[in-house]
CSV table of C-alpha atoms in Angstrom, one decimal:
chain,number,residue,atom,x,y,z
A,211,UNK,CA,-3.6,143.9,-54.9
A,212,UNK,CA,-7.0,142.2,-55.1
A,213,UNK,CA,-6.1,139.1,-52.2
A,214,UNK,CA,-4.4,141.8,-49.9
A,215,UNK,CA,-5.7,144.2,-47.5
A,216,UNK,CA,-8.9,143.1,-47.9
A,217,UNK,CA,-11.3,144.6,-45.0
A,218,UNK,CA,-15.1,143.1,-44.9
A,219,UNK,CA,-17.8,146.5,-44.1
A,220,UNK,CA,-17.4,147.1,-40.2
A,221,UNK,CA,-21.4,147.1,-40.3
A,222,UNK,CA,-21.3,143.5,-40.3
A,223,UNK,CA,-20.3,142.6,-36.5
A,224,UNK,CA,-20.5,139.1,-36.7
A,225,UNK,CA,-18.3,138.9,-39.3
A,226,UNK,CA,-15.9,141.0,-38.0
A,227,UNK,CA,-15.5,139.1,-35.2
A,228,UNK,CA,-15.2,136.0,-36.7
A,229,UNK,CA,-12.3,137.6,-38.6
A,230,UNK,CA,-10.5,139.2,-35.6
A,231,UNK,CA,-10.2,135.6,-34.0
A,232,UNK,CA,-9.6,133.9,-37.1
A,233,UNK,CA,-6.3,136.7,-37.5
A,234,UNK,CA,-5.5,136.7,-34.2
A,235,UNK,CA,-5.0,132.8,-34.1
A,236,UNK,CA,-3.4,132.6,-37.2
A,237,UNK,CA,-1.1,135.3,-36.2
A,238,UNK,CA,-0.3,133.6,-32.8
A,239,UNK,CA,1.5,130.7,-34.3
A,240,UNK,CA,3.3,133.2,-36.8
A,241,UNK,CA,4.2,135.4,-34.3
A,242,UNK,CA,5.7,132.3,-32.2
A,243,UNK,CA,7.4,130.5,-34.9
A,244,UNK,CA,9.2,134.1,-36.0
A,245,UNK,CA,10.5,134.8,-32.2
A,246,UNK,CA,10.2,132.2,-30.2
A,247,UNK,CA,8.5,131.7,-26.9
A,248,UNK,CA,11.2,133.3,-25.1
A,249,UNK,CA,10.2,136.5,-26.7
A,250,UNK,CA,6.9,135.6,-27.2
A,251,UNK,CA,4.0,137.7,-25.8
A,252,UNK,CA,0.2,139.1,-26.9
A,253,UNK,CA,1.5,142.3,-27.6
A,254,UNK,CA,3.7,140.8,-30.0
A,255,UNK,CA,0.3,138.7,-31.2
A,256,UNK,CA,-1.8,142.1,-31.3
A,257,UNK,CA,0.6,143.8,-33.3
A,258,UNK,CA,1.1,141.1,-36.0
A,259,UNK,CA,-3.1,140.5,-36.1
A,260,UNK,CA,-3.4,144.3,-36.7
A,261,UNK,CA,-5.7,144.9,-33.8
A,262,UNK,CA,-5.1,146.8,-30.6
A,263,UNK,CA,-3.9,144.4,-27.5
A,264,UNK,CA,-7.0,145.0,-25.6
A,265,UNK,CA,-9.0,143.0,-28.2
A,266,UNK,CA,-6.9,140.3,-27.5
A,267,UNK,CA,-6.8,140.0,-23.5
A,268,UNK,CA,-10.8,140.7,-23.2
A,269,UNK,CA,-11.0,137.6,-25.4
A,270,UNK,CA,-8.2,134.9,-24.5
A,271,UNK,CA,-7.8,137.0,-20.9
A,272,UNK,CA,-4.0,135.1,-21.3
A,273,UNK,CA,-1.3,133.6,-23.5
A,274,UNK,CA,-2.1,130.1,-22.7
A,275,UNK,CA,-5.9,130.2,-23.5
A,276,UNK,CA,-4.6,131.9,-26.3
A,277,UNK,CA,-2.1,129.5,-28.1
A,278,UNK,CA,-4.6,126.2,-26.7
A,279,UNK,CA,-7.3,127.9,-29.5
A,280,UNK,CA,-4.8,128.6,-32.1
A,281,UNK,CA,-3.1,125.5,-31.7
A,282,UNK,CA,-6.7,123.2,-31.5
A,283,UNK,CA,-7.7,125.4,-34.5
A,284,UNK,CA,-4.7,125.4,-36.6
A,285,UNK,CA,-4.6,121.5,-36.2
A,286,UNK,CA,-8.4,120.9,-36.8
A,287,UNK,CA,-7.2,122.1,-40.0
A,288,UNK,CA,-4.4,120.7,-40.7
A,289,UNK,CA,-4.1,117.6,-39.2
A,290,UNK,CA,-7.7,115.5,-39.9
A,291,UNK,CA,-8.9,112.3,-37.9
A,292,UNK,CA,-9.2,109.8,-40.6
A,293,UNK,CA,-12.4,107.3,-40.9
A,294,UNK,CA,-11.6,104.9,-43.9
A,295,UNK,CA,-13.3,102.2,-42.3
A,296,UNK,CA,-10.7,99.8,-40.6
A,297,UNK,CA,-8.3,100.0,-37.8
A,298,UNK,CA,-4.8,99.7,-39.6
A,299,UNK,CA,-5.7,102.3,-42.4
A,300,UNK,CA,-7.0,104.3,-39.9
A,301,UNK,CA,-3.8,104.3,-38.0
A,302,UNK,CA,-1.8,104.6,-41.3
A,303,UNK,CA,-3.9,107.8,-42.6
A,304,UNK,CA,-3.3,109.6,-38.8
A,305,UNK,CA,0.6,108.9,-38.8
A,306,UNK,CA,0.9,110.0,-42.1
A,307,UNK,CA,-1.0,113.3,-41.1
A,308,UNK,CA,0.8,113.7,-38.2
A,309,UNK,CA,4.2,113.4,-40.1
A,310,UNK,CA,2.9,116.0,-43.2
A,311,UNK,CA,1.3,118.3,-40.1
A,312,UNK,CA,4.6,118.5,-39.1
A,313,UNK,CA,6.1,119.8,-42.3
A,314,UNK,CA,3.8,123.0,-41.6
A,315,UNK,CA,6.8,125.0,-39.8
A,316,UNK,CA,4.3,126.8,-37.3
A,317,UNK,CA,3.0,123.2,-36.7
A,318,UNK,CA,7.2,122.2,-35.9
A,319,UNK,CA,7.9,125.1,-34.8
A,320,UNK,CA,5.2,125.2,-32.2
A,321,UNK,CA,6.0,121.5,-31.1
A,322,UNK,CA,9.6,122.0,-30.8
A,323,UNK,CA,8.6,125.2,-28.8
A,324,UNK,CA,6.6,123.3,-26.0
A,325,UNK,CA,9.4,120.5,-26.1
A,326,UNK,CA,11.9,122.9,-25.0
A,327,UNK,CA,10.1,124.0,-21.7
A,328,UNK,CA,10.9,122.5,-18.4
A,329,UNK,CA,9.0,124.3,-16.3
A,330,UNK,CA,5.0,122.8,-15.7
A,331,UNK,CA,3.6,126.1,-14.9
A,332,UNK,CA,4.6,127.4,-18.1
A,333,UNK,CA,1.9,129.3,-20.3
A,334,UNK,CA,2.9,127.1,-23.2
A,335,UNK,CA,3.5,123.9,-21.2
A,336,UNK,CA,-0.4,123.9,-19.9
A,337,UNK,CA,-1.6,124.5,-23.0
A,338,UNK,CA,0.2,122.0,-24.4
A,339,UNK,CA,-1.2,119.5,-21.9
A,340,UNK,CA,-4.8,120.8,-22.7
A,341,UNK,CA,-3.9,120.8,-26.3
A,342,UNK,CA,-3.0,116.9,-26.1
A,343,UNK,CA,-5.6,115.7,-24.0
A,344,UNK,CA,-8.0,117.2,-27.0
A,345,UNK,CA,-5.9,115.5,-29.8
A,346,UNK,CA,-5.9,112.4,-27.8
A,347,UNK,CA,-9.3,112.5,-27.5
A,348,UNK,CA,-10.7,113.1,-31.3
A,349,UNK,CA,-7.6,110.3,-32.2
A,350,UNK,CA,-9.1,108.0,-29.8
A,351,UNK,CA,-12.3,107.8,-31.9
A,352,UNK,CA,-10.2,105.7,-34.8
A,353,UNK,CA,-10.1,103.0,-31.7
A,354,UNK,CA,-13.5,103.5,-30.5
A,355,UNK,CA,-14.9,102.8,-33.9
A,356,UNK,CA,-12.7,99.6,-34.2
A,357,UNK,CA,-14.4,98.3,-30.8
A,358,UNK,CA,-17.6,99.3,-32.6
A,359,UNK,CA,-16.9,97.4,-35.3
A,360,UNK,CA,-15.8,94.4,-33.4
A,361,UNK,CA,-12.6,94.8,-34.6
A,362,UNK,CA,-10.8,95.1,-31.1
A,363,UNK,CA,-12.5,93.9,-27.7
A,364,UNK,CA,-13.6,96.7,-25.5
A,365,UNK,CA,-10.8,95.9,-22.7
A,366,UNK,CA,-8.6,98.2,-25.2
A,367,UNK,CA,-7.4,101.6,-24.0
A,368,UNK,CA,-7.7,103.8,-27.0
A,369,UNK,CA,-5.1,106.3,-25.7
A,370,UNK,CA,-2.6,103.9,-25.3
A,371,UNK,CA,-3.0,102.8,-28.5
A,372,UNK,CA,-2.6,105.9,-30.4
A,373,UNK,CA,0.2,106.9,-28.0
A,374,UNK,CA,2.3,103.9,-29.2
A,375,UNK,CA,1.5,105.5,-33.0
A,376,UNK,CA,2.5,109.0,-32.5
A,377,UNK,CA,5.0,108.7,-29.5
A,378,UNK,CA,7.7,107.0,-32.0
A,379,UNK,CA,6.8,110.0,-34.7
A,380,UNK,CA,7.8,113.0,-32.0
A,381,UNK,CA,10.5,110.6,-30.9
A,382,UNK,CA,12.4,110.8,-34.6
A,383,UNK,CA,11.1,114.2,-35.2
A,384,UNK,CA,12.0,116.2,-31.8
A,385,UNK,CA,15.4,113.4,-30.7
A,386,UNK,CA,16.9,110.7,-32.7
A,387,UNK,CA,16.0,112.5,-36.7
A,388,UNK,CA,15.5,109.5,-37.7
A,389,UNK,CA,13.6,109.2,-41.1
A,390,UNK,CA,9.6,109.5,-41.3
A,391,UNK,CA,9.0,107.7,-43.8
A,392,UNK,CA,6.5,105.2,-45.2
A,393,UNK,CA,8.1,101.9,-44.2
A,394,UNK,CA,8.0,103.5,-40.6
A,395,UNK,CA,4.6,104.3,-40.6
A,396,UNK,CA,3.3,101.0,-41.9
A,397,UNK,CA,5.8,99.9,-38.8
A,398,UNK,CA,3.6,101.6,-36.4
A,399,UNK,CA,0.1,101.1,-38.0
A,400,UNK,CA,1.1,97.4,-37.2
A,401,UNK,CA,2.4,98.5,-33.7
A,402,UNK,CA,-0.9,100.3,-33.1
A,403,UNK,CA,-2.9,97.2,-34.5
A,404,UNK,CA,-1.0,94.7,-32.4
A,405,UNK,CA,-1.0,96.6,-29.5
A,406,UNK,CA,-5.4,96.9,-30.0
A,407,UNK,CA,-5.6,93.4,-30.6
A,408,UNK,CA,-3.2,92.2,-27.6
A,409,UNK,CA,-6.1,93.8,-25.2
A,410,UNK,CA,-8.5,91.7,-26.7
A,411,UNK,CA,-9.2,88.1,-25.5
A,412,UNK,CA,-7.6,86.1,-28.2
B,52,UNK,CA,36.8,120.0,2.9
B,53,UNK,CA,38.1,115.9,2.0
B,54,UNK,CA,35.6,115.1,-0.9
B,55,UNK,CA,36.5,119.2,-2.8
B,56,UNK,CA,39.7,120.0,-4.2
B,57,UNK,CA,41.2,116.0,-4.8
B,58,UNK,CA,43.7,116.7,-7.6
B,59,UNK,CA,45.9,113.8,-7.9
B,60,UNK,CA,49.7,113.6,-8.8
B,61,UNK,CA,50.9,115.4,-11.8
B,62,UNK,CA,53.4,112.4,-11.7
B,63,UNK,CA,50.6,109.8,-13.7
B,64,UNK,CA,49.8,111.3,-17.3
B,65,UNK,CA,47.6,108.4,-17.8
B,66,UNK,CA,45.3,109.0,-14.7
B,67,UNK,CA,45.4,112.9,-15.1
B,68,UNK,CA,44.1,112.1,-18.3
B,69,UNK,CA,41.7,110.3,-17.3
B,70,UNK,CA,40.6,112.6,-15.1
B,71,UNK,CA,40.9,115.5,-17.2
B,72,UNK,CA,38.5,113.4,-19.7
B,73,UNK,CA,35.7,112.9,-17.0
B,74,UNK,CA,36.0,116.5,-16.2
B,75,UNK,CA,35.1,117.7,-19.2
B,76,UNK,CA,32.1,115.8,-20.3
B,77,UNK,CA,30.7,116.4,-16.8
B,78,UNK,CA,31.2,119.9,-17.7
B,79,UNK,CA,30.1,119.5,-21.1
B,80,UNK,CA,26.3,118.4,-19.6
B,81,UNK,CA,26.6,121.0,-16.4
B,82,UNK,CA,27.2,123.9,-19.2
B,83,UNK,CA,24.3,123.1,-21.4
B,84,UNK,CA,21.9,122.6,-18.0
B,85,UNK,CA,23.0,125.8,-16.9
B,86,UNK,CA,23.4,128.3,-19.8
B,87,UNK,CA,21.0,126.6,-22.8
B,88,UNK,CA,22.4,125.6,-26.3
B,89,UNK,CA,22.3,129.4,-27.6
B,90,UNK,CA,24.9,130.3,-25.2
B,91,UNK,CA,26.5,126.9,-25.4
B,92,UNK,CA,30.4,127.0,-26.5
B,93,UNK,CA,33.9,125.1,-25.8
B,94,UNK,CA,34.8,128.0,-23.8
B,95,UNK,CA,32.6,127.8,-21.5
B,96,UNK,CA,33.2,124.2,-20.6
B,97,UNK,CA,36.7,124.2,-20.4
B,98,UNK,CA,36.1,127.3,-17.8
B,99,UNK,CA,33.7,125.0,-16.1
B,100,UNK,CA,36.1,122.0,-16.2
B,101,UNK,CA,38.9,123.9,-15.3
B,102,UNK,CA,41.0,122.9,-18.5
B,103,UNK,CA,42.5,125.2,-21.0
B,104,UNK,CA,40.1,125.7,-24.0
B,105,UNK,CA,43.1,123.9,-26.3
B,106,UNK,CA,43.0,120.8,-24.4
B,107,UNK,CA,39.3,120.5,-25.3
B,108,UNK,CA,39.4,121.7,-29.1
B,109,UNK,CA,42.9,119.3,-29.1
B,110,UNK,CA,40.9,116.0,-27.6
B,111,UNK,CA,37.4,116.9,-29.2
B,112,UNK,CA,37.7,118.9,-31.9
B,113,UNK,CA,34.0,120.4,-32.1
B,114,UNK,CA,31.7,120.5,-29.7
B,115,UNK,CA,29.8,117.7,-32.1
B,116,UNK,CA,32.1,115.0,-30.9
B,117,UNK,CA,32.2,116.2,-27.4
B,118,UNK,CA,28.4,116.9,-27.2
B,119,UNK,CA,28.1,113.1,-28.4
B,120,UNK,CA,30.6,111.7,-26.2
B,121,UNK,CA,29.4,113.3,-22.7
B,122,UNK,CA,25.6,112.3,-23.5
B,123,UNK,CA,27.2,108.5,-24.5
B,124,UNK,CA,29.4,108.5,-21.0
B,125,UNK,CA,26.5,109.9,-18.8
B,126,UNK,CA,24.1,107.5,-20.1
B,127,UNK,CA,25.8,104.5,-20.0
B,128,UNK,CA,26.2,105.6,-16.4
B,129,UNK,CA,22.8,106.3,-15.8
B,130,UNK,CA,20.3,104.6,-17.7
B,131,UNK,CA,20.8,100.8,-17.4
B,132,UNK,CA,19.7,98.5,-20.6
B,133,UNK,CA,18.3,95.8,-18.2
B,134,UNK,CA,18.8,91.8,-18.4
B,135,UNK,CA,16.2,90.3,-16.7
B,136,UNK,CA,15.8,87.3,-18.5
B,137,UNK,CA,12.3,87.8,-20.2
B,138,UNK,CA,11.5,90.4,-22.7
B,139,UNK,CA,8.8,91.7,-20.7
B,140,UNK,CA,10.1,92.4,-17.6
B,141,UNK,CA,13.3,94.1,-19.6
B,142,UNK,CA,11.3,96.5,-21.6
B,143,UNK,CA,9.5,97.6,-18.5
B,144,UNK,CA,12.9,97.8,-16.5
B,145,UNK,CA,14.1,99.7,-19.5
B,146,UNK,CA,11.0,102.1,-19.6
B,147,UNK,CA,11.3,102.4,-15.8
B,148,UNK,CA,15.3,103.2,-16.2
B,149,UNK,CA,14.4,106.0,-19.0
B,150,UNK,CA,11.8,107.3,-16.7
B,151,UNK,CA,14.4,107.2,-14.0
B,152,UNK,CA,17.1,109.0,-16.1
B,153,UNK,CA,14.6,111.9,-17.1
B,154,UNK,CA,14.5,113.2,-13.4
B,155,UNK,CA,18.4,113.9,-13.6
B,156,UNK,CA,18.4,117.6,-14.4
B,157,UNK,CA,21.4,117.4,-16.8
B,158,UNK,CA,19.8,114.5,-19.0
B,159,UNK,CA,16.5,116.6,-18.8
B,160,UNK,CA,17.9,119.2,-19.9
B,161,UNK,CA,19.6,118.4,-22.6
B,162,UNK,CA,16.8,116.1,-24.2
B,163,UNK,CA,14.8,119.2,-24.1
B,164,UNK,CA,17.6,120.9,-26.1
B,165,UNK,CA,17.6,118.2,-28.6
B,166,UNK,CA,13.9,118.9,-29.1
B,167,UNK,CA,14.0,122.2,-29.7
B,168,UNK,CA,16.8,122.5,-32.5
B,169,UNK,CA,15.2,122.7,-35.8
B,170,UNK,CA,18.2,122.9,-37.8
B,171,UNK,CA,19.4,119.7,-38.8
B,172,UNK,CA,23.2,120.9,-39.5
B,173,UNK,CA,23.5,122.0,-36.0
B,174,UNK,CA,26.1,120.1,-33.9
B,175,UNK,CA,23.5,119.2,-31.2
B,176,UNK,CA,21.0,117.9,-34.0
B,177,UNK,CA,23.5,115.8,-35.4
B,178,UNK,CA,25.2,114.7,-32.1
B,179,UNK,CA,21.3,113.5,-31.0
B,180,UNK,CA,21.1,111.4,-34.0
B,181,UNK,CA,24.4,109.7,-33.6
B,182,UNK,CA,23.6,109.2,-29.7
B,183,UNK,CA,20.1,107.9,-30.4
B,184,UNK,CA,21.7,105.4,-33.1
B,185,UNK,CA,24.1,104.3,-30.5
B,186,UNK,CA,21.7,103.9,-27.6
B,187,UNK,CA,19.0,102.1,-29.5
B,188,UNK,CA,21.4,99.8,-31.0
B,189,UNK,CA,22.2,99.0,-27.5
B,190,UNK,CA,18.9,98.8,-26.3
B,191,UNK,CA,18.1,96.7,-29.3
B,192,UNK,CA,19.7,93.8,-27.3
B,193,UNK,CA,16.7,93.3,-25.6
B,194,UNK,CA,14.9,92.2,-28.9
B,195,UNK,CA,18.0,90.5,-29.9
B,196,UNK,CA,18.2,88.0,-26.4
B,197,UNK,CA,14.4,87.6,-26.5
B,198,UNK,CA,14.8,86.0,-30.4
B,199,UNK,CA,17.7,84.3,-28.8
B,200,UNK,CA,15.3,82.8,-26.0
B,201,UNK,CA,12.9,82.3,-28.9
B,202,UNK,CA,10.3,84.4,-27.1
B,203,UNK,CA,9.9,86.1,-30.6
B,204,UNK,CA,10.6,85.0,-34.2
B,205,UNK,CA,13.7,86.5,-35.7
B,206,UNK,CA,11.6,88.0,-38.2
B,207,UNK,CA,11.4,90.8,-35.9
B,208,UNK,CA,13.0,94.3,-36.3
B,209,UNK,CA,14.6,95.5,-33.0
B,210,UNK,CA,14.6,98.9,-33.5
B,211,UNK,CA,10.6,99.8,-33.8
B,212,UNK,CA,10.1,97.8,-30.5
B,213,UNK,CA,12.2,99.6,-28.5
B,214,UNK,CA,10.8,102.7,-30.3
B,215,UNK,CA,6.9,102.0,-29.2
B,216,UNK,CA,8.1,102.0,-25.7
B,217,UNK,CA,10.3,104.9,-25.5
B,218,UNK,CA,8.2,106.9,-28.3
B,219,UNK,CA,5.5,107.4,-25.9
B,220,UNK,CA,7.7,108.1,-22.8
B,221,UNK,CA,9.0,111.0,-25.1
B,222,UNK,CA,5.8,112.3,-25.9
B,223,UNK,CA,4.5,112.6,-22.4
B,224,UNK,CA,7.8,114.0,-21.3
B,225,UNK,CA,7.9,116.9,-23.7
B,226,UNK,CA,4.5,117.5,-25.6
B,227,UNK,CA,2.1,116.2,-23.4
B,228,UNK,CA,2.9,116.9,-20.0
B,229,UNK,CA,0.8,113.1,-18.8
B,230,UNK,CA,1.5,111.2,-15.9
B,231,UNK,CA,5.1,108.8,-16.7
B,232,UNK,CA,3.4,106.1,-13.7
B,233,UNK,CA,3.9,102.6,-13.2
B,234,UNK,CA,0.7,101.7,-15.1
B,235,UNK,CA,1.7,103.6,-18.5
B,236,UNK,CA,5.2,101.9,-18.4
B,237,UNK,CA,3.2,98.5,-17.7
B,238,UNK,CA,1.1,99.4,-20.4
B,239,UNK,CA,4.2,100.1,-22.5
B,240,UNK,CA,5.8,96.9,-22.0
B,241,UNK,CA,3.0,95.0,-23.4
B,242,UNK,CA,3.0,97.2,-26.7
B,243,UNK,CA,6.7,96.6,-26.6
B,244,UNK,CA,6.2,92.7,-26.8
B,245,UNK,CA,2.5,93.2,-28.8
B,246,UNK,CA,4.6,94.9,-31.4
B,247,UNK,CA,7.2,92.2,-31.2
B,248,UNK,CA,5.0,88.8,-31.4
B,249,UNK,CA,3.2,90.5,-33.9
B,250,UNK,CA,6.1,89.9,-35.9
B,251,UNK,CA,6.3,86.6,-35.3
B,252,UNK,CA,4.8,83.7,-37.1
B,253,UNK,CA,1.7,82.5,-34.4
């Protein structure tokens, strides 16, 4: 009884607040991974966060700017940018977070969920781009920091380099379920590093 | 009213089989495009082909085995493993025929299908991991005729450099909802033969 049901004072505003989001997010990738996107909607999200749906729409106004924070937020947390200091470890350490982020059901559940969706106007489908361009963005500093270190010339294109890293992980997850294992990641940390160096003048 | 209703003579078993065959894996992609995997049975695509549902179960047995054999028959009819001559110019023809591929409706959809399975006894899980197995294997041939060319050194492994260029295609396609232009497919093919000198003793 002592880790349940726990309510802070409601005389502390701030902090209230900060645990509405923080319940309403986490509840957002629960409530998506338990009924699917087909049947998902912020009603469903309200009820599951144990606040009134109004909360919810005066703050995310819709379900896309809704699952965009809970997904940036869930992942911030679950899914760190490495920085041990050289390009291949780097790329090593994100692949192998990638791969245990996906273990996370509401991590595979969510992926799998924006993989199924055709349609680009799609709630889930424009987050997802917005969500990606993020990721892409924060991963992209492992390859900025190996320009910086003069371990790749400058002519590389960071994106494309952690796109050749991750692409072949979503491929085996979400298509061919193919093994993720560490012989494959070492595969494409050398991928990624080959693909770095091949930009730079040799 | 000429290019509708053409049923041949009853007279040639071997060419109403035939035909019978091709009906049913058409069917077989048309169904899933049309109702989604949770509504997807063997009824429903004999009904679509026109066949009684015993002449399916008879031929295919599950809808494993016809799942796999339709995706096999409508690839190898629409997405090419090129022979260009270099290994460059292949894995871009081959990145440009997947590309290609993923604006037929039936092959988009059922890739998306694929995707959003998470159960890996389910037929359509199982039938995407034997259909990637076959397909890559084929598209391994690339790999295999540039070591034959002695573009690359044997040394290297087939598999994850057809993976870094069709990885990323995936990715895009179903997470990240980015541009699948003529520059990222460029971009791909010199990952794709990055990843494969890298291999190689230089």
């Amino acid at each position: 009884m002592t880790d349940t049901g726990h309510v802070g004072p409601r005389t502390r505003p701030g902090g209230r607040s900060a645990r509405v989001r923080s319940a309403v997010l986490r509840a957002t990738l629960e409530e998506l991974a338990a009924v699917g996107y087909a049947s998902f909607g912020i009603e469903g999200v309200a009820k599951r966060a144990g606040v009134h749906k109004t909360t919810v729409y005066r703050r995310w106004r819709n379900s896309e700017n809704l699952l965009l924070e809970a997904m940036l937020e869930h992942w911030r947390a679950h899914v760190p940018i490495p920085d041990t200091g050289a390009l291949r470890s780097d790329l090593l350490a994100y692949g192998k977070a990638v791969v245990a982020g996906l273990r996370d059901p509401e991590i595979e559940a969510v992926t799998r969920a924006v993989a199924s969706i055709g349609d680009p106007e799609s709630p889930l489908t424009t987050a997802g781009h917005a969500f990606w361009a993020a990721r892409l963005d924060l991963a992209s500093q492992i390859v900025d920091r190996a320009v910086a270190r003069k371990e790749v010339s400058p002519g590389v294109e960071p994106r494309i380099v952690i796109e050749a890293v991750i692409g072949p992980v979503y491929f085996r997850l979400l298509l061919s379920s193919e093994k993720l294992d560490r012989r494959f990641l070492e595969q494409l940390a050398d991928v990624g590093v080959a693909a770095a160096q091949a930009a730079s003048p040799s």
